Amino acid sequence: MAHLGARITELRQGFVEIRASYRPELTQQHDYFHAGVSGAIADSACGYAAYSLMPADSSVLTVEYKINLLAPAAGEELIARAKVVRSGKTLKVCSAEVYARKDGTETHCATMLATIMCLPGKPDRAG
Amino acid sequence: MAHLGARITELRQGFVEIRASYRPELTQQHDYFHAGVSGAIADSACGYAAYSLMPADSSVLTVEYKINLLAPAAGEELIARAKVVRSGKTLKVCSAEVYARKDGTETHCATMLATIMCLPGKPDRAG
Amino acid sequence: MAHLGARITELRQGFVEIRASYRPELTQQHDYFHAGVSGAIADSACGYAAYSLMPADSSVLTVEYKINLLAPAAGEELIARAKVVRSGKTLKVCSAEVYARKDGTETHCATMLATIMCLPGKPDRAG
Amino acid sequence: MAHLGARITELRQGFVEIRASYRPELTQQHDYFHAGVSGAIADSACGYAAYSLMPADSSVLTVEYKINLLAPAAGEELIARAKVVRSGKTLKVCSAEVYARKDGTETHCATMLATIMCLPGKPDRAG
């Protein structure tokens, strides 16, 4: 996350927003954010959203996710907003939407559906 | 890809292997490769596998993928092997397996199923 | 769809609701709707939602979908509500939520993310 | 499963084959098996493959699956073959391939990647 220049900009029970600012090394040809960056910050947002509903000594582990890439991620900032769709004791199902902000306008560029596992009392393995 | 230190190590019709060597900035706590790196190189491998079956002037676009994370990706190298499962004219369905190599032994750490779109005669948007 | 006793109960541009009433043959042990029924009506709802944004002579084809099963589907009716998340010319990305209604209360029992293909001017292959 | 006329035709540790014979009510226009049938038997095959590696008093629950539909499922029999890709204590990751057999030839018509949960000592909820 630090490597991506990403930071949590909103956090409440079952919801997280993460933002990553434009950096040349996160982009591919044509100055788009690489799809891998969308996937990484959406996955992280899902993990933190799940974690916000877990006991304090828990750790999170991404079991799996699916992402649909909807539009090129062009802009000065990439924003992932994740929420917990279902909060089971062991598994949390989360969804995340990724937007690229350019000149004040947000474009919806990816949507994710993820399964996150809660490991009670174990050291963090998935950050 | 360059940013991840990833390189294509095998390429034939409908099959691609990509390897990324250990770098401190690709890892999280405990010296594991970050899950985002597995996702990124598996996605790239699927894209190149699809591209290997397309006309020369085509470009590839990842429509969507799903990844299951199977084991922590610890080791000195991460390897993604992708193949085309079905090659339609517009869409290629690809699968990829990701392995972490440590002391000569490979551990299966992720599996991906992806849908790649072929854009004939357009400049590359997804590299 | 007829086989499942399913029917479209709401239809507007980019949105469809489908309902299936309880039938003994759609359930498994414990009188739950079988997960396959949730998958089938959510997939159909995504297909119709996509179709609502296509030219009249188009046909739809489900490329792929992912479904998370959130809770047992117990009740007298199963309801799938699908919307188009992104409407490209060739591909529509749709999401669907499935609810089981019991004694007037809806329980969220599944969530789907699907990719639907538009085949212009071809006979229907995916209904 | 009974409703689909499906039956287990092979079962060993970590592998299951399920077959469903042609029935008019399982097909849509053009005498293809409905995509929902492919999804249902592939999901069941994944569940049984996972179950084959669990303690006897366990039950299985499908957490989620993704399916790519590769080709129309035309023929006299639909065959799903599932294997366990990773067998964790709580979660099993399974893959399944679906084939339609027609005049002795099998066509690959769907591929699935699924996450199955093991519930130790609980009554079956997902059969």
Short mmCIF file of N, CA and C in Angstrom, two decimals, chain A residues 45-99:
data_model
loop_
_atom_site.label_atom_id
_atom_site.label_comp_id
_atom_site.label_asym_id
_atom_site.label_seq_id
_atom_site.Cartn_x
_atom_site.Cartn_y
_atom_site.Cartn_z
N ALA A 45 -9.06 -2.19 0.16
CA ALA A 45 -10.25 -1.56 0.73
C ALA A 45 -11.22 -2.61 1.26
N CYS A 46 -11.39 -3.70 0.50
CA CYS A 46 -12.27 -4.79 0.99
C CYS A 46 -11.72 -5.38 2.29
N GLY A 47 -10.42 -5.58 2.34
CA GLY A 47 -9.82 -6.13 3.54
C GLY A 47 -10.03 -5.25 4.76
N TYR A 48 -9.84 -3.94 4.58
CA TYR A 48 -10.03 -3.02 5.72
C TYR A 48 -11.49 -2.91 6.11
N ALA A 49 -12.40 -2.92 5.11
CA ALA A 49 -13.83 -2.87 5.43
C ALA A 49 -14.22 -4.08 6.27
N ALA A 50 -13.72 -5.25 5.87
CA ALA A 50 -14.00 -6.47 6.64
C ALA A 50 -13.41 -6.37 8.04
N TYR A 51 -12.18 -5.87 8.10
CA TYR A 51 -11.46 -5.77 9.38
C TYR A 51 -12.20 -4.86 10.35
N SER A 52 -12.90 -3.84 9.81
CA SER A 52 -13.61 -2.89 10.68
C SER A 52 -14.75 -3.54 11.45
N LEU A 53 -15.13 -4.75 11.06
CA LEU A 53 -16.22 -5.47 11.75
C LEU A 53 -15.72 -6.67 12.53
N MET A 54 -14.41 -6.77 12.70
CA MET A 54 -13.84 -7.94 13.36
C MET A 54 -13.34 -7.58 14.76
N PRO A 55 -13.18 -8.59 15.62
CA PRO A 55 -12.55 -8.36 16.92
C PRO A 55 -11.14 -7.80 16.73
N ALA A 56 -10.69 -7.03 17.70
CA ALA A 56 -9.44 -6.27 17.58
C ALA A 56 -8.21 -7.14 17.31
N ASP A 57 -8.20 -8.35 17.83
CA ASP A 57 -7.01 -9.18 17.67
C ASP A 57 -7.06 -10.07 16.43
N SER A 58 -8.03 -9.82 15.55
CA SER A 58 -8.16 -10.65 14.34
C SER A 58 -7.18 -10.21 13.27
N SER A 59 -7.03 -11.06 12.30
CA SER A 59 -6.32 -10.64 11.09
C SER A 59 -7.18 -11.03 9.90
N VAL A 60 -6.90 -10.40 8.76
CA VAL A 60 -7.70 -10.65 7.57
C VAL A 60 -6.88 -11.35 6.50
N LEU A 61 -7.58 -12.13 5.69
CA LEU A 61 -6.94 -12.87 4.61
C LEU A 61 -7.90 -12.82 3.43
N THR A 62 -7.43 -12.34 2.27
CA THR A 62 -8.29 -12.36 1.09
C THR A 62 -8.36 -13.79 0.56
N VAL A 63 -9.57 -14.36 0.55
CA VAL A 63 -9.77 -15.70 0.01
C VAL A 63 -9.78 -15.63 -1.52
N GLU A 64 -10.55 -14.71 -2.05
CA GLU A 64 -10.68 -14.57 -3.50
C GLU A 64 -11.37 -13.26 -3.81
N TYR A 65 -11.18 -12.81 -5.04
CA TYR A 65 -11.99 -11.69 -5.52
C TYR A 65 -12.15 -11.80 -7.03
N LYS A 66 -13.19 -11.11 -7.51
CA LYS A 66 -13.44 -10.97 -8.94
C LYS A 66 -13.53 -9.48 -9.19
N ILE A 67 -12.92 -9.04 -10.28
CA ILE A 67 -12.98 -7.63 -10.64
C ILE A 67 -13.36 -7.50 -12.11
N ASN A 68 -14.28 -6.61 -12.40
CA ASN A 68 -14.61 -6.21 -13.76
C ASN A 68 -14.02 -4.83 -14.00
N LEU A 69 -13.24 -4.72 -15.07
CA LEU A 69 -12.67 -3.43 -15.43
C LEU A 69 -13.63 -2.75 -16.39
N LEU A 70 -14.11 -1.57 -16.02
CA LEU A 70 -15.23 -0.94 -16.72
C LEU A 70 -14.81 0.17 -17.68
N ALA A 71 -13.73 0.87 -17.33
CA ALA A 71 -13.29 2.00 -18.16
C ALA A 71 -11.83 2.26 -17.83
N PRO A 72 -11.09 2.88 -18.76
CA PRO A 72 -9.70 3.22 -18.49
C PRO A 72 -9.61 4.13 -17.27
N ALA A 73 -8.60 3.90 -16.43
CA ALA A 73 -8.45 4.65 -15.19
C ALA A 73 -7.52 5.83 -15.40
N ALA A 74 -8.02 6.86 -16.06
CA ALA A 74 -7.21 8.04 -16.34
C ALA A 74 -7.56 9.15 -15.36
N GLY A 75 -6.54 9.82 -14.83
CA GLY A 75 -6.82 10.92 -13.92
C GLY A 75 -5.71 11.13 -12.93
N GLU A 76 -5.94 12.05 -11.99
CA GLU A 76 -4.88 12.37 -11.03
C GLU A 76 -5.02 11.56 -9.74
N GLU A 77 -6.12 10.81 -9.60
CA GLU A 77 -6.32 10.06 -8.36
C GLU A 77 -7.22 8.86 -8.64
N LEU A 78 -6.92 7.76 -7.95
CA LEU A 78 -7.73 6.56 -8.04
C LEU A 78 -8.37 6.36 -6.67
N ILE A 79 -9.69 6.10 -6.63
CA ILE A 79 -10.42 6.02 -5.37
C ILE A 79 -11.15 4.69 -5.30
N ALA A 80 -10.93 3.92 -4.23
CA ALA A 80 -11.67 2.66 -4.03
C ALA A 80 -12.54 2.80 -2.81
N ARG A 81 -13.84 2.47 -2.96
CA ARG A 81 -14.77 2.50 -1.83
C ARG A 81 -15.33 1.10 -1.65
N ALA A 82 -15.14 0.55 -0.46
CA ALA A 82 -15.56 -0.83 -0.20
C ALA A 82 -16.52 -0.89 0.96
N LYS A 83 -17.48 -1.81 0.86
CA LYS A 83 -18.41 -2.03 1.96
C LYS A 83 -18.59 -3.52 2.18
N VAL A 84 -19.00 -3.88 3.38
CA VAL A 84 -19.26 -5.27 3.70
C VAL A 84 -20.71 -5.58 3.32
N VAL A 85 -20.89 -6.55 2.44
CA VAL A 85 -22.23 -6.94 1.99
C VAL A 85 -22.85 -7.94 2.96
N ARG A 86 -22.03 -8.87 3.44
CA ARG A 86 -22.49 -9.80 4.46
C ARG A 86 -21.36 -10.09 5.42
N SER A 87 -21.68 -9.99 6.69
CA SER A 87 -20.67 -10.17 7.71
C SER A 87 -20.94 -11.45 8.49
N GLY A 88 -20.35 -12.55 8.05
CA GLY A 88 -20.42 -13.79 8.81
C GLY A 88 -19.31 -13.82 9.84
N LYS A 89 -19.34 -14.82 10.68
CA LYS A 89 -18.32 -14.88 11.73
C LYS A 89 -16.94 -15.15 11.12
N THR A 90 -16.87 -16.09 10.21
CA THR A 90 -15.59 -16.46 9.60
C THR A 90 -15.33 -15.71 8.31
N LEU A 91 -16.37 -15.53 7.50
CA LEU A 91 -16.21 -14.91 6.18
C LEU A 91 -17.01 -13.62 6.06
N LYS A 92 -16.39 -12.63 5.45
CA LYS A 92 -17.06 -11.38 5.11
C LYS A 92 -17.09 -11.28 3.59
N VAL A 93 -18.26 -11.00 3.03
CA VAL A 93 -18.36 -10.74 1.59
C VAL A 93 -18.40 -9.22 1.41
N CYS A 94 -17.51 -8.72 0.58
CA CYS A 94 -17.38 -7.27 0.40
C CYS A 94 -17.48 -6.91 -1.08
N SER A 95 -17.98 -5.70 -1.34
CA SER A 95 -17.94 -5.18 -2.70
C SER A 95 -17.18 -3.87 -2.69
N ALA A 96 -16.53 -3.56 -3.79
CA ALA A 96 -15.80 -2.29 -3.91
C ALA A 96 -16.00 -1.70 -5.28
N GLU A 97 -16.08 -0.39 -5.33
CA GLU A 97 -16.16 0.33 -6.58
C GLU A 97 -14.90 1.20 -6.69
N VAL A 98 -14.31 1.24 -7.87
CA VAL A 98 -13.11 2.05 -8.09
C VAL A 98 -13.44 3.17 -9.08
N TYR A 99 -13.04 4.38 -8.72
CA TYR A 99 -13.27 5.56 -9.56
C TYR A 99 -11.94 6.24 -9.85
#
